[in-house]
Coordinates of C-alpha atoms and ligand atoms in Angstrom, one line a residue:
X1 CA -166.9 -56.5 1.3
X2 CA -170.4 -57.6 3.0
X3 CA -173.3 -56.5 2.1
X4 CA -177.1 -57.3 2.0
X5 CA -178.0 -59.9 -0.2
X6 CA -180.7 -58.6 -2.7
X7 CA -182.6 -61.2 -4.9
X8 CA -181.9 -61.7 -7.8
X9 CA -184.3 -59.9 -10.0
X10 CA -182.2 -60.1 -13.6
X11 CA -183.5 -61.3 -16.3
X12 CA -180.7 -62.6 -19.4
X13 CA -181.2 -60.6 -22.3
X14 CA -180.7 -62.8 -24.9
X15 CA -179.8 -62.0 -28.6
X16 CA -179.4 -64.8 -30.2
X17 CA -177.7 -65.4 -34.0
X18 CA -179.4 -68.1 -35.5
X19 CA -178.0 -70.6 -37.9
X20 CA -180.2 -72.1 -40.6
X21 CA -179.2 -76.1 -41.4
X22 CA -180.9 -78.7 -43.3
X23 CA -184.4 -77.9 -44.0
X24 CA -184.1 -74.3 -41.7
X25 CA -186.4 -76.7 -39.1
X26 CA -183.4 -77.3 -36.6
X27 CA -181.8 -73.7 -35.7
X28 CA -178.3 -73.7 -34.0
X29 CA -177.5 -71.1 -31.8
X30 CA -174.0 -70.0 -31.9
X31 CA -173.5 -67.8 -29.0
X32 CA -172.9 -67.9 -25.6
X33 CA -174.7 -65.1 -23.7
X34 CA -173.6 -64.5 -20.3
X35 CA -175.2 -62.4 -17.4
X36 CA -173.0 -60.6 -15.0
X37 CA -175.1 -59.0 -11.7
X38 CA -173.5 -56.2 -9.9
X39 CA -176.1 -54.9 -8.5
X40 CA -175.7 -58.2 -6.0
X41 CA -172.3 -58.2 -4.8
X42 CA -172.9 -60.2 -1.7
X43 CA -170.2 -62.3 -0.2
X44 CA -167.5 -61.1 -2.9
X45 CA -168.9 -62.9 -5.8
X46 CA -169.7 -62.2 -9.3
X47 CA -173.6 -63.8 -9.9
X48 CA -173.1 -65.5 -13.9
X49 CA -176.0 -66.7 -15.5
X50 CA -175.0 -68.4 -19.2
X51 CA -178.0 -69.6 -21.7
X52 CA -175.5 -71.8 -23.9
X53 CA -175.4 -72.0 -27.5
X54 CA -177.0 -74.9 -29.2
X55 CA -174.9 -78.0 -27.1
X56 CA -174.4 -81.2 -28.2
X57 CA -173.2 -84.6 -26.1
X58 CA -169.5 -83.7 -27.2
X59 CA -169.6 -80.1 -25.6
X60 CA -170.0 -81.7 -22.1
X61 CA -167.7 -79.6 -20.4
X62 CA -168.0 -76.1 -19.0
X63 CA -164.3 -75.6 -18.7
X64 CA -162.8 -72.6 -16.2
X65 CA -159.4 -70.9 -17.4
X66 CA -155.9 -72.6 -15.8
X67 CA -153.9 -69.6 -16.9
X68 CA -154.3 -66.7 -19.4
X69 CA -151.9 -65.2 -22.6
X70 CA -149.0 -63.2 -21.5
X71 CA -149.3 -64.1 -17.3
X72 CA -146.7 -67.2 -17.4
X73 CA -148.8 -68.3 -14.1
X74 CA -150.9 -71.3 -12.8
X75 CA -154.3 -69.5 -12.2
X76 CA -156.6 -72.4 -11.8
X77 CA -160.0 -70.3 -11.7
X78 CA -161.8 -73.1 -10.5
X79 CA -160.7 -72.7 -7.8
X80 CA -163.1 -69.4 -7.3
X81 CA -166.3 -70.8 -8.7
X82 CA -169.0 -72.2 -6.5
X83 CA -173.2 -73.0 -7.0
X84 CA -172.4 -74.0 -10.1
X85 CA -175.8 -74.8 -11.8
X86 CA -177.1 -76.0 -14.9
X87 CA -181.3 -75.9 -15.7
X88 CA -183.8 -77.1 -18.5
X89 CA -185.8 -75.3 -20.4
X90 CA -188.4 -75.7 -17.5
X91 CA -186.4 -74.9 -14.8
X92 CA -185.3 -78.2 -13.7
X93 CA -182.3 -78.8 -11.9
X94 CA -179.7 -81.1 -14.3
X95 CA -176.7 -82.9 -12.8
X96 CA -173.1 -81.6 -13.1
X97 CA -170.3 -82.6 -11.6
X98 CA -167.1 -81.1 -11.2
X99 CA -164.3 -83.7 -12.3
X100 CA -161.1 -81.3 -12.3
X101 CA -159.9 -77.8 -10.6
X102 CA -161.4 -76.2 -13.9
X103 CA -164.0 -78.3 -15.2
X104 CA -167.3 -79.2 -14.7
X105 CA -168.9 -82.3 -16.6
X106 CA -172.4 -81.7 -17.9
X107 CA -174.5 -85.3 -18.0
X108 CA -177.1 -83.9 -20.4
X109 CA -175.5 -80.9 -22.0
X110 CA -178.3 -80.7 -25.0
X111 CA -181.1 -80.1 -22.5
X112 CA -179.5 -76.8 -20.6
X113 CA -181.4 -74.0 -21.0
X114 CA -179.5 -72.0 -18.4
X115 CA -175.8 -72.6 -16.2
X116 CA -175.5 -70.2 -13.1
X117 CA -172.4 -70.0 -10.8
X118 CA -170.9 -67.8 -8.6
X119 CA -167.1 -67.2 -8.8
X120 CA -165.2 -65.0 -5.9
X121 CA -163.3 -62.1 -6.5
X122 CA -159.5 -63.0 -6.2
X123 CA -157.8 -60.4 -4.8
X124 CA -159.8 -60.8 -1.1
X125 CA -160.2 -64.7 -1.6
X126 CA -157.5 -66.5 0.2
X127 CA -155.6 -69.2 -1.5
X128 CA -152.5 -71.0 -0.1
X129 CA -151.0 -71.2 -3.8
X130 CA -150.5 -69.5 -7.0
X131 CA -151.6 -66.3 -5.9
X132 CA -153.1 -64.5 -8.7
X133 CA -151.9 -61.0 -9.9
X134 CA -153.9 -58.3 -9.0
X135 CA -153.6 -56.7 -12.6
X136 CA -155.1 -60.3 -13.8
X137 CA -158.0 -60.9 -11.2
X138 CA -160.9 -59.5 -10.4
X139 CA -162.2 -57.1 -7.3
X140 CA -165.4 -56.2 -5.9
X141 CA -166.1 -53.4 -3.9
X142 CA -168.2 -51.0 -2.7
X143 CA -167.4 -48.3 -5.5
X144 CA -166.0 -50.3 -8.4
X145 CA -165.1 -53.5 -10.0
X146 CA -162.1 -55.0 -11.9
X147 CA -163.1 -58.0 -14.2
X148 CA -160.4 -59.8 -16.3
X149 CA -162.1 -62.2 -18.5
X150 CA -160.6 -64.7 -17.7
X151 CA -161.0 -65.0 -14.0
X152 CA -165.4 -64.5 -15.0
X153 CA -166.2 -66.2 -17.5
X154 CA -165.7 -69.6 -19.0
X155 CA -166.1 -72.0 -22.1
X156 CA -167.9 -75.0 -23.5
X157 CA -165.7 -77.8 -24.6
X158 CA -165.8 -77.2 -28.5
X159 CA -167.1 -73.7 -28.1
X160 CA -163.8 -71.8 -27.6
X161 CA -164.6 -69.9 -30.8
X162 CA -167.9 -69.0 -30.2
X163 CA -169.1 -65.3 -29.8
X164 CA -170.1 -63.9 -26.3
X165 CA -172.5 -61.6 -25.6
X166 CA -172.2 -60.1 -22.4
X167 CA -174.9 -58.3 -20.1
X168 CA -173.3 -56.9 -17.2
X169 CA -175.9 -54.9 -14.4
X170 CA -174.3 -52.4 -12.5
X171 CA -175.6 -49.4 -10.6
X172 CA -177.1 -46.8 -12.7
X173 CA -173.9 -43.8 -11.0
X174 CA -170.9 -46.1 -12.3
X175 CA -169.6 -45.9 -15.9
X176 CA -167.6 -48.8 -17.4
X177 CA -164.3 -48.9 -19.1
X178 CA -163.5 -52.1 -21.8
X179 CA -162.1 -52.3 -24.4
X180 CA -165.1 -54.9 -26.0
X181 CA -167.6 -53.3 -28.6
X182 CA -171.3 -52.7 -27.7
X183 CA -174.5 -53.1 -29.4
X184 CA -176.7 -50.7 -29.6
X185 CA -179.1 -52.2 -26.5
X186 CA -175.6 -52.3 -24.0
X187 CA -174.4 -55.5 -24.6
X188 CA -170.6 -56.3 -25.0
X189 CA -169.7 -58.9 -27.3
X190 CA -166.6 -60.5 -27.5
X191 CA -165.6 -62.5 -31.0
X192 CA -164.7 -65.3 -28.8
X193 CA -163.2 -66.4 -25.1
X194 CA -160.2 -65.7 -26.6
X195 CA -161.0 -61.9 -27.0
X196 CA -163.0 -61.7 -23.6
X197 CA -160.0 -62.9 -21.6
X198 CA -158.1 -60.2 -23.8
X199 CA -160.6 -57.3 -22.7
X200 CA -160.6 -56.2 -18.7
X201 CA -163.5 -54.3 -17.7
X202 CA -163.1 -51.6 -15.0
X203 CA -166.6 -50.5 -14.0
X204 CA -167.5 -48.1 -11.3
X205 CA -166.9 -44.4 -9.8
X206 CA -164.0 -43.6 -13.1
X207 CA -162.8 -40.7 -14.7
X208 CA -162.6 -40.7 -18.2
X209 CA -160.3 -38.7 -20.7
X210 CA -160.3 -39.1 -24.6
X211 CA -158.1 -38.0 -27.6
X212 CA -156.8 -38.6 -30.9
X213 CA -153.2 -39.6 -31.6
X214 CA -152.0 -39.8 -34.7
X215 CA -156.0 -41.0 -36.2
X216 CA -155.5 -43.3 -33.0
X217 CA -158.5 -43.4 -30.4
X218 CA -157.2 -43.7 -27.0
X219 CA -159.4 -43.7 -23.9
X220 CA -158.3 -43.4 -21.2
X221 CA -160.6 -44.8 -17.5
X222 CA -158.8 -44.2 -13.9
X223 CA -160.3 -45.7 -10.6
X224 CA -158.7 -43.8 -7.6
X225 CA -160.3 -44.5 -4.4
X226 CA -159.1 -41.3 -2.9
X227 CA -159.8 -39.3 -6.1
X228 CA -156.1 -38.4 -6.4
X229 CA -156.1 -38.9 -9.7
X230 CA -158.1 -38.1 -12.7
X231 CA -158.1 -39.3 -15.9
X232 CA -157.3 -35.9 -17.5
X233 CA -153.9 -35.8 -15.7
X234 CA -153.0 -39.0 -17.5
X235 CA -153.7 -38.3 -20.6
X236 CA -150.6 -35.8 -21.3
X237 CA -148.4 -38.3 -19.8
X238 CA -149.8 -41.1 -22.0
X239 CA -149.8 -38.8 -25.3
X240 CA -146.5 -38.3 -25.3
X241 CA -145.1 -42.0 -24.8
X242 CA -147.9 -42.4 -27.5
X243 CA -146.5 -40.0 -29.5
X244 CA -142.7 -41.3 -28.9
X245 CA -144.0 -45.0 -29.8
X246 CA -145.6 -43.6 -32.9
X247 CA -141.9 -42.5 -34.1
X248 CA -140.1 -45.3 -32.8
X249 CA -142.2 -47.7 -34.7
X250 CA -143.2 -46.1 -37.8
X251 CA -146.7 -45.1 -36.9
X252 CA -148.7 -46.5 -34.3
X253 CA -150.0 -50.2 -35.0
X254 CA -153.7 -49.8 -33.9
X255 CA -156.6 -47.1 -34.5
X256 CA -157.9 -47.5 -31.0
X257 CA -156.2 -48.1 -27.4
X258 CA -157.8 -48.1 -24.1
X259 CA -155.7 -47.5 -20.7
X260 CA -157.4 -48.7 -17.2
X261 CA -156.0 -47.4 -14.5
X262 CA -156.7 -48.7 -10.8
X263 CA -155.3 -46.6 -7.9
X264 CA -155.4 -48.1 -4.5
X265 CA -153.6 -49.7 -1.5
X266 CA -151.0 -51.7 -3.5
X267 CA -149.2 -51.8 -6.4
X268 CA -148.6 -54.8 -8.3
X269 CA -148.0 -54.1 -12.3
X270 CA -149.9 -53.8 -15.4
X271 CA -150.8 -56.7 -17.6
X272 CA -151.1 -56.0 -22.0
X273 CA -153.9 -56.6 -24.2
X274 CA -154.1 -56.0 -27.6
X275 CA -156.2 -53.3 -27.5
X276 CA -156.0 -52.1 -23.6
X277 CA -153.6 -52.4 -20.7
X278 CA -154.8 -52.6 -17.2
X279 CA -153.0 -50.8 -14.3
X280 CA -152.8 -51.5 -10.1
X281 CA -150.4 -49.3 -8.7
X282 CA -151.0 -47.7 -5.0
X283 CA -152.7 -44.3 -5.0
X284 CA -150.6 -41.0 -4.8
X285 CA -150.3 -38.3 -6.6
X286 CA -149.8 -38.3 -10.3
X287 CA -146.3 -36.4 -10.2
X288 CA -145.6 -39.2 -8.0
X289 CA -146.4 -42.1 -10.0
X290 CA -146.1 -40.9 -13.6
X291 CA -141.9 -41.4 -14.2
X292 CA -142.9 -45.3 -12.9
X293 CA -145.9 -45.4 -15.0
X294 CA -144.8 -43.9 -18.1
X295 CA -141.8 -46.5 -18.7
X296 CA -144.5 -49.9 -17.1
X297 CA -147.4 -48.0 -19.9
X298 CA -144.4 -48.1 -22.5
X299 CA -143.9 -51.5 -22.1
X300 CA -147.5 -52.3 -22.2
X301 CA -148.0 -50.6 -25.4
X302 CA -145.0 -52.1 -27.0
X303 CA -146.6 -55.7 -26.5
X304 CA -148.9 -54.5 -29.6
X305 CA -146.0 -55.8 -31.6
X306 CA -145.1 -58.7 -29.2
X307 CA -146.9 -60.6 -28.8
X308 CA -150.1 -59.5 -30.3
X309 CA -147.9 -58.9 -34.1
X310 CA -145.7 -61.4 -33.6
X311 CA -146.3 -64.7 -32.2
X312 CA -145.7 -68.3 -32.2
X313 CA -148.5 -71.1 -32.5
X314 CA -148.5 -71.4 -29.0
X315 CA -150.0 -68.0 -28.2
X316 CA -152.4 -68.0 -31.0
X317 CA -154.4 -70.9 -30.6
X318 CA -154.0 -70.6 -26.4
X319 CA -154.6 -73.3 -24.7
X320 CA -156.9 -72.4 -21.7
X321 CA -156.9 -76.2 -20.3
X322 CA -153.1 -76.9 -20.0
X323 CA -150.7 -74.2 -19.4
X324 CA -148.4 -74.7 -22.3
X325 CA -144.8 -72.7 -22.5
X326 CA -143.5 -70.8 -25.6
X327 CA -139.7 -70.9 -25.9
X328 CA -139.9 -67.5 -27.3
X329 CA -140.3 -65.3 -23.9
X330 CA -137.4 -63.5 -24.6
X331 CA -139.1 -62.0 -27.5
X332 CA -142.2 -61.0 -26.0
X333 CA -141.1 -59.9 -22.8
X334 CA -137.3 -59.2 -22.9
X335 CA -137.6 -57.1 -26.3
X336 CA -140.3 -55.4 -25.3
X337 CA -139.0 -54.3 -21.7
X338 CA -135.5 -53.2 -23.7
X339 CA -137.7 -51.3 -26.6
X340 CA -140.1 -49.2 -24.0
X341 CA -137.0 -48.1 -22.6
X342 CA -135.0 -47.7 -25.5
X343 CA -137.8 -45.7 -26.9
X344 CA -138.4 -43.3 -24.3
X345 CA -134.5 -42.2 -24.9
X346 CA -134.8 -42.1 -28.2
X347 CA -138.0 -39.8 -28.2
X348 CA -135.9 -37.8 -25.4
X349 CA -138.5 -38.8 -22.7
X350 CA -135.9 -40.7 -20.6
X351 CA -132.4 -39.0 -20.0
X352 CA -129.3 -40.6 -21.7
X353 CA -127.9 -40.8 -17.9
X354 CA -131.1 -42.1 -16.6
X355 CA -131.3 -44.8 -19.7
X356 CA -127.8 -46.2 -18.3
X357 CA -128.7 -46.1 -14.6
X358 CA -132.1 -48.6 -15.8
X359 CA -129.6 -50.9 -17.6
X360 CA -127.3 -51.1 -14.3
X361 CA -130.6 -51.7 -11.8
X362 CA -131.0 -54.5 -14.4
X363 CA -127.9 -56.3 -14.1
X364 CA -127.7 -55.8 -10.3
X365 CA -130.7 -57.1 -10.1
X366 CA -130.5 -60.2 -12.5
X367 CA -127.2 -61.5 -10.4
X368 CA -128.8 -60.3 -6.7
X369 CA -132.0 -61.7 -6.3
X370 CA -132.1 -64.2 -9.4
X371 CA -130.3 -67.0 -10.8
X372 CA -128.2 -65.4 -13.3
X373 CA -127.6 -68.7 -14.8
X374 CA -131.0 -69.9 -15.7
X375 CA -131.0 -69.4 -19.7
X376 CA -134.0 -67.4 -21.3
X377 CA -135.6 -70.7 -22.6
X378 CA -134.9 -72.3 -19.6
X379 CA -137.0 -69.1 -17.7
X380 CA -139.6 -69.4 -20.4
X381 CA -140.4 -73.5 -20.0
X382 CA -140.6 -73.2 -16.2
X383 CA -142.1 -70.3 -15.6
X384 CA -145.4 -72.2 -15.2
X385 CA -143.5 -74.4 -12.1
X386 CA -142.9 -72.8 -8.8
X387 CA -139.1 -72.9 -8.6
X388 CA -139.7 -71.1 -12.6
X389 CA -142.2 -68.4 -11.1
X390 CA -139.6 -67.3 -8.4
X391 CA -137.6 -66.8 -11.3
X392 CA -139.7 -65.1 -13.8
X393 CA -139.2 -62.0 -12.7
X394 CA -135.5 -62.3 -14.0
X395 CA -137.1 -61.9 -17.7
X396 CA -137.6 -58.2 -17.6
X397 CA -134.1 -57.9 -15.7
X398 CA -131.8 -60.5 -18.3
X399 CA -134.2 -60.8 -21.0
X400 CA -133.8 -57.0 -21.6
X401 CA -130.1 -56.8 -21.5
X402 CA -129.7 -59.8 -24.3
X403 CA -132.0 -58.1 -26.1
X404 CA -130.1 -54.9 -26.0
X405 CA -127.1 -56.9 -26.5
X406 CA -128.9 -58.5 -29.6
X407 CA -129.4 -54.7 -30.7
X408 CA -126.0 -53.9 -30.4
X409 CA -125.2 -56.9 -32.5
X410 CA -127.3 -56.1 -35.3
X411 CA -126.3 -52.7 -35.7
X412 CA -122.4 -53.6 -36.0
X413 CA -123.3 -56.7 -38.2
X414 CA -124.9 -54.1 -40.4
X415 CA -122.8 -50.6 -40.2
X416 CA -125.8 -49.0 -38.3
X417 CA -128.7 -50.0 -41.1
X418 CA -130.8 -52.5 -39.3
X419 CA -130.8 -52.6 -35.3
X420 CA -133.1 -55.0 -33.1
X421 CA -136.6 -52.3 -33.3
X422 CA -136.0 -52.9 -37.3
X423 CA -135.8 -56.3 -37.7
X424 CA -138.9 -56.8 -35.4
X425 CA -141.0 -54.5 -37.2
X426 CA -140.1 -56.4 -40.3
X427 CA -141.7 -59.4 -38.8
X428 CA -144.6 -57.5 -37.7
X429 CA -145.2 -57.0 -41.0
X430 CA -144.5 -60.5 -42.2
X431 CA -146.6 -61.8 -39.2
X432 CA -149.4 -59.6 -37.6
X433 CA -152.5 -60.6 -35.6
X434 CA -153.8 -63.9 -37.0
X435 CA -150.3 -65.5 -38.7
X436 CA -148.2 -66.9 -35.9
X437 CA -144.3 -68.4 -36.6
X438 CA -143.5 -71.5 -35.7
X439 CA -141.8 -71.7 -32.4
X440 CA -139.6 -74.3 -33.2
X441 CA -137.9 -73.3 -35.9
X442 CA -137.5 -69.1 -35.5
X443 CA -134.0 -68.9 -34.1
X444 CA -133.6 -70.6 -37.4
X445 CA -135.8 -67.9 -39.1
X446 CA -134.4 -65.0 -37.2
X447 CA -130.9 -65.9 -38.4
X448 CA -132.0 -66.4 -42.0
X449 CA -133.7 -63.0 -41.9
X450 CA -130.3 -61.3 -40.4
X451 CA -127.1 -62.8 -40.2
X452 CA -125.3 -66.3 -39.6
X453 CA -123.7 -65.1 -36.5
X454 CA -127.4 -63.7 -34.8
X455 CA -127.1 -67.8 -34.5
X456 CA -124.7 -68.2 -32.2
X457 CA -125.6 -65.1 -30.3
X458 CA -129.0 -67.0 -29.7
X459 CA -127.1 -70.3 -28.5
X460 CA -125.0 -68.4 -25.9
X461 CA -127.4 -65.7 -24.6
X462 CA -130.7 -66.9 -24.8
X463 CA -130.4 -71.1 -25.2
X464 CA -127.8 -71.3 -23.0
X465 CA -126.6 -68.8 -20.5
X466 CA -122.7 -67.8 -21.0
X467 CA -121.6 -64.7 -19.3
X468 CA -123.0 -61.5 -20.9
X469 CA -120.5 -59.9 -22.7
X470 CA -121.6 -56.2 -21.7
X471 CA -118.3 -54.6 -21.9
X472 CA -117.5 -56.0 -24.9
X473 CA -120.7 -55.2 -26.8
X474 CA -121.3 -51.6 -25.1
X475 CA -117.3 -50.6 -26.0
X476 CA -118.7 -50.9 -29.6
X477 CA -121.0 -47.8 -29.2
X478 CA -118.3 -46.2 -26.8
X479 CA -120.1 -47.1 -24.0
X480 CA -117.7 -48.2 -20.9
X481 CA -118.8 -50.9 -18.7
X482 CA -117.9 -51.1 -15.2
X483 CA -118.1 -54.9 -14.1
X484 CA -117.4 -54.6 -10.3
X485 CA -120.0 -51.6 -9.7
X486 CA -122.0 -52.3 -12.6
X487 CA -121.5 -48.8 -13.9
X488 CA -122.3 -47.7 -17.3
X489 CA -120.7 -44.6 -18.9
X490 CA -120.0 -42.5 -21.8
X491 CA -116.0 -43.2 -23.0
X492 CA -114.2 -40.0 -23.2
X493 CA -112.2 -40.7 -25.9
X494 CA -114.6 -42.4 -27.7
X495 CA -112.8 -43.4 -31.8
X496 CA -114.6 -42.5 -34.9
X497 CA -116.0 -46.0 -35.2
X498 CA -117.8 -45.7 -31.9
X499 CA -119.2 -42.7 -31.6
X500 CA -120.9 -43.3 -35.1
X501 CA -122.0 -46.3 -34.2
X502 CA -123.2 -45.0 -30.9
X503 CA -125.4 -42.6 -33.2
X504 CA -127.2 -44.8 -34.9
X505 CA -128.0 -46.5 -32.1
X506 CA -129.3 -43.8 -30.4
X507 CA -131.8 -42.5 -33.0
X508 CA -134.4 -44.1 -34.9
X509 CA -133.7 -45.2 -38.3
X510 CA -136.4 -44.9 -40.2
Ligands
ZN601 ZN1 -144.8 -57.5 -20.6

């Protein structure tokens, strides 16, 4: 977009926490308070202004995000930011250089009183690689803005765990949809970077719907550009998945959820958060898009148990400099693409027929237009490399058919009892938020936790990449598996055996 550009007449609000030490002379300020103009969205850029905590010669870099949790994709958001600036108390101009795609060095980091930068929005700003998601960028426009923390904001070196406190100045018509807290005076805080980059902000011309699920608050904000959609009409759609999630996993796993929705040109997915998902899909109407949404909102939710529950060192402490790969993708994106769908057919909100015509999309897919023979770990440490990303994709297609192999497994191993959605909620339980497992070592666990032969299951279908043995494993629940079509369908003369196993794994088992 172009427009005018206005000067720049914000002033940072600044609420500082101070820190006594030693004598109570020397006061250390902890957080970082950035200031984010909207009212000036000139040449597609967000205007930051960041007065810095207390800084000291070994926080000397203002460091820019090279991916973010749960994307799997170089972002580099350097690569946006421009008039980067950093002041003394007085106003004086203090030398910064940029040394990296994502860092800039600061010479005298305990005199800045004040950094300003500019950073582009990413969906209109050309790059020749590593396009970024639209559901992970940021957009500026006329009527709204998407911000994903990540792609706004950064970090001083050291100061990853410091607490933001964000102004953002927007025109007085648009309302603002986040999933962040705010104080009393309108500013967001965020616990840390971490939790910024885990909290898009939708702000502008939304509708906004609201309701209690089960003691759970979910909001609900919807930016469509035509006005085809309102928030109200999602709300049903969302309630019942809610609901169905709420049975399938015992409850549901937070007291507060937040769905943004962004209706336009294109559709490009949804990314998770642990307390919000963000939508782009292309503006119809809702009758249109809800069957699509409903099973993509599924999945989103379901990431409140993995990863957000359950999670290996590597997510937890992220690493916002280095992208660095968990071998554990299949967990956090192959279970949880098999349990929204398995979910919705359990709650009755997906069709038995239409559940087996989503597993045969997924294997046609998986041999068509990926490499079938990539294993899951394989998929998961190169999804940061460009021949990896072209086959990323492949982990909602083949990581949700080992996992519903996995299922399958489990509930024969254990007459029924204790099927894939069990076991993970058991380490939900034994995990949660702030205790991650160590990657290394939880095929190991897993097994321990289940049964010696989950081992070898993990050495064929998800180390390595034998065949998938989907006729084998679907005959168990009297389930026939057509390899040259790729049919699935009910057994007529399905035994005892089957049938009762095909039961259990139909239901929940609570
Ligand atoms: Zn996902």
């Amino acid at each position: 977009m172009k427009m005018k550009h206005f000067l720049k007449l914000t002033l940072v609000a600044c609420v500082l926490v101070f820190q006594s030490c030693g004598s109570g002379k020397t006061k250390e300020v902890v957080d970082v308070n950035f200031n984010v103009n909207l009212l000036d969205r000139s040449n597609d850029t967000y205007k930051v202004e960041v007065v810095p905590p207390t800084l000291k010669a070994e926080n000397n870099i203002f460091q820019f995000a090279s991916t973010a949790p749960g994307t799997y994709q170089v972002m580099d958001i350097g690569r946006y930011v421009s008039n980067f600036k950093a002041f003394d108390k007085d106003g004086n101009a203090l030398t910064t250089n940029k040394v990296s795609t994502n860092q800039y060095e600061l010479t005298s980091p305990e005199k800045i009183a004040k950094i300003s930068y500019e950073i582009a929005e990413t969906w209109d700003t050309p790059v020749t690689e590593n396009k970024i998601y639209l559901m992970c960028g940021t957009s500026i426009e006329d009527d709204h803005t998407l911000i994903n923390g990540q792609a706004v904001f950064g970090y001083f070196k050291g100061k990853q765990a410091n607490p933001l406190k964000i102004k953002i100045d927007y025109p007085n018509e648009w309302s603002i949809g986040t999933a962040l807290e705010k104080t009393a005076d309108g500013i967001y805080t965020a616990n840390d970077y971490d939790h910024v980059v885990d909290s898009p902000i939708l702000i502008g011309n939304l509708t906004k719907a609201s309701m209690d699920v089960q003691g759970t608050t979910v909001d609900i904000f919807t930016y469509s550009k035509k006005g085809l959609i309102k928030s109200e009409q999602v709300l049903e759609s969302m309630k019942n998945m809610l609901l169905s999630a709420s049975s399938f996993l015992g409850g549901l796993p937070v007291d507060r959820y937040t769905f943004l929705f962004h209706f336009e040109d294109v559709t490009n997915g949804a990314w998770e958060h642990s307390y919000s998902s963000e939508y782009v899909y292309k503006e119809d109407t809702w009758e249109n898009l809800e069957k699509a949404i409903l099973e993509v909102a599924a999945h989103e939710f379901f990431h409140v148990v993995t990863p957000l529950n359950i999670h290996s060192e590597i997510v937890d402490q992220f690493n916002f400099i280095t992208p660095v790969p968990s071998n554990h993708l299949w967990l956090y994106e192959g279970t949880t693409e098999w349990a929204s769908h398995m979910m919705l057919l359990r709650s009755g909100l997906k069709s038995f027929d239409d559940y087996l015509k989503t597993l045969q999309r997924k294997v046609l897919i998986n041999t068509k237009y990926y490499n079938p023979n990539i294993s899951l770990t394989e998929l998961a440490q190169t999804s940061y490399t460009p021949e990896g990303h072209k086959q990323y994709g492949n982990i909602y297609m083949k990581g949700a058919l080992v996992a519903g192999l996995l299922d399958i497994k489990l509930l024969e191993l254990s007459n029924g009892e204790r099927g894939l959605k069990d076991v993970v909620n058991e380490f939900a339980k034994k995990y949660g938020p702030s205790k991650p497992f160590e990657d290394a070592t939880f095929f190991d666990e897993f097994t321990e936790a289940t049964y010696p032969e989950i081992r070898t299951f993990f050495n064929d279908y998800v180390i390595n990449s034998k065949t998938l043995p989907l006729k084998a494993y679907y005959n168990k629940i009297g389930i026939d598996f057509d390899e040259a079509t790729a049919t699935f369908s009910t057994i007529d003369n399905a035994s005892e055996a089957q049938l009762a196993l095909r039961k259990k794994w139909m239901q929940p088992i609570d």
